[in-house]
Amino acid sequence: MTQVLELDPERPQQDAIKRAASIIRDGGLVAFPTETVYGLGADAMNENAVLRIFEAKGRPSDNPCIVHVASRRMLDEVSIGIDAKAERLIKNFWPGPLTLVLGRKADVPSSVSAGLSTIAVRMPNNRIALELIEAAGVPVAAPSANSSGRPSPTTATHVFDDLAGRIDLILDGGDTKIGIESTVLDMTSDPPIILRPGWITKEMLRSVIGAVGDSSSEEDLRRSPGTRHRHYSPRARVILIEYGTTQQIEKLCVEHLNRGSVGFIGHSRLSINNESFYPIYLEAEADKYAHSIYSALREIDSRNPEIIIVEGINNEGLGASVMDRLRRAAS
Ligand code: TXA
Ligand code: MG
């Protein structure tokens, strides 16, 4: 049985936090909100608890988890090699949607990092998450709380739909603010390399530490195994229309409607009137797309269309991070 507790995101009920913390300490699984997406948490120092995360999600064992901390003390408990650049990033962006890949301390179970000698760490900017980690008193390993390969969850209902019966508790703190996952930055290479783009953009990182690289090479991708796996995908096939080619969209939708039902997510209003056409309109700004894209993909997918056509946005700043997720959903 999976219990769901609704919490006030500004003033989380302490009895619920205590209950969740004791489940974590006992080696159980608790889903909780962060500012990005919901995470599926377990005690990062307990090997069996960490293995349960992989089992519940159906996650490939070579895909490492992010460890969530609530204090500097906890960061030092799990990682080594925090240099001056990492210090500046922490000062500027924590708590927040930036994950740093650092050296892993030997006493952290290696399954957290899928056997890598590094560890990914972040401090989430969400009261429920921070109070839970603080009350548990241990660093919390937490990948996104979806079943493996599905879009990340941005509501407690998404978590329930994917994981009910497989986890102990869901803390419901409402809609997540950001909606796409944190930026993952590898601090073990010089210059640091972005392994997964996110809310904290390359420009924001550069303004704090100077040079920052992109992960494009095979070697970099090997460093972040998660980026190799099928990801962010609804069940239906997704076609992504790159920004600026909007004229083709209506024609494409009509063509596909001859063969079956069509889901559409985009910002251009289409004048199609057809019972088998399921449109969800978003505003074209990158933050609006980030906030709603996963929930829109899930909603349309639940209507079982033959195909989902997604209209892209401008590939700059945060827009590039959103387009990264959409390209993966479409691949
Ligand atoms: O916003 C987020 O980051 C959310 C919330 C819950 O914090 N978490 C999340 O976790 O998206 P997950 O497991 O879905 O994605 C973790 C990503 C994967 O791409 C994984 O490969 C990468 O981080 N990663 C984790 N540990 C790593 C490591 N030691 N080295 C390189 N990449 C790592
Ligand atoms: Mg994930």
PDB file of C-alpha atoms in Angstrom, residues 35-36 69-71 89-99 122-127 129-130 133 178 199-200:
ATOM      1  CA  GLU A  35      11.395  22.658  -7.126  1.00  0.00           C
ATOM      2  CA  THR A  36      12.117  20.725 -10.365  1.00  0.00           C
ATOM      3  CA  VAL A  69      21.448  17.121   0.915  1.00  0.00           C
ATOM      4  CA  ALA A  70      20.087  19.744   3.303  1.00  0.00           C
ATOM      5  CA  SER A  71      23.361  21.110   4.663  1.00  0.00           C
ATOM      6  CA  LEU A  89      28.520  27.611  -7.630  1.00  0.00           C
ATOM      7  CA  ILE A  90      27.184  26.381  -4.289  1.00  0.00           C
ATOM      8  CA  LYS A  91      27.189  29.925  -2.926  1.00  0.00           C
ATOM      9  CA  ASN A  92      25.332  31.251  -5.985  1.00  0.00           C
ATOM     10  CA  PHE A  93      22.883  28.487  -6.849  1.00  0.00           C
ATOM     11  CA  TRP A  94      22.125  26.352  -3.757  1.00  0.00           C
ATOM     12  CA  PRO A  95      19.567  25.562  -2.671  1.00  0.00           C
ATOM     13  CA  GLY A  96      18.465  25.232  -6.306  1.00  0.00           C
ATOM     14  CA  PRO A  97      18.276  23.236  -9.536  1.00  0.00           C
ATOM     15  CA  LEU A  98      22.009  22.634 -10.013  1.00  0.00           C
ATOM     16  CA  THR A  99      23.512  19.161  -9.523  1.00  0.00           C
ATOM     17  CA  ARG A 122      22.271  18.808  -5.068  1.00  0.00           C
ATOM     18  CA  MET A 123      20.425  20.819  -2.421  1.00  0.00           C
ATOM     19  CA  PRO A 124      16.801  21.224  -3.553  1.00  0.00           C
ATOM     20  CA  ASN A 125      14.998  24.535  -3.125  1.00  0.00           C
ATOM     21  CA  ASN A 126      11.788  23.188  -1.618  1.00  0.00           C
ATOM     22  CA  ARG A 127      10.748  23.300   2.032  1.00  0.00           C
ATOM     23  CA  ALA A 129      12.286  18.301   0.580  1.00  0.00           C
ATOM     24  CA  LEU A 130      14.699  20.162   2.873  1.00  0.00           C
ATOM     25  CA  ILE A 133      16.172  15.381   4.508  1.00  0.00           C
ATOM     26  CA  ILE A 178      10.071  24.485 -12.495  1.00  0.00           C
ATOM     27  CA  TRP A 199      16.982  25.622 -15.486  1.00  0.00           C
ATOM     28  CA  ILE A 200      20.473  26.930 -14.611  1.00  0.00           C
TER      29      ILE A 200
END
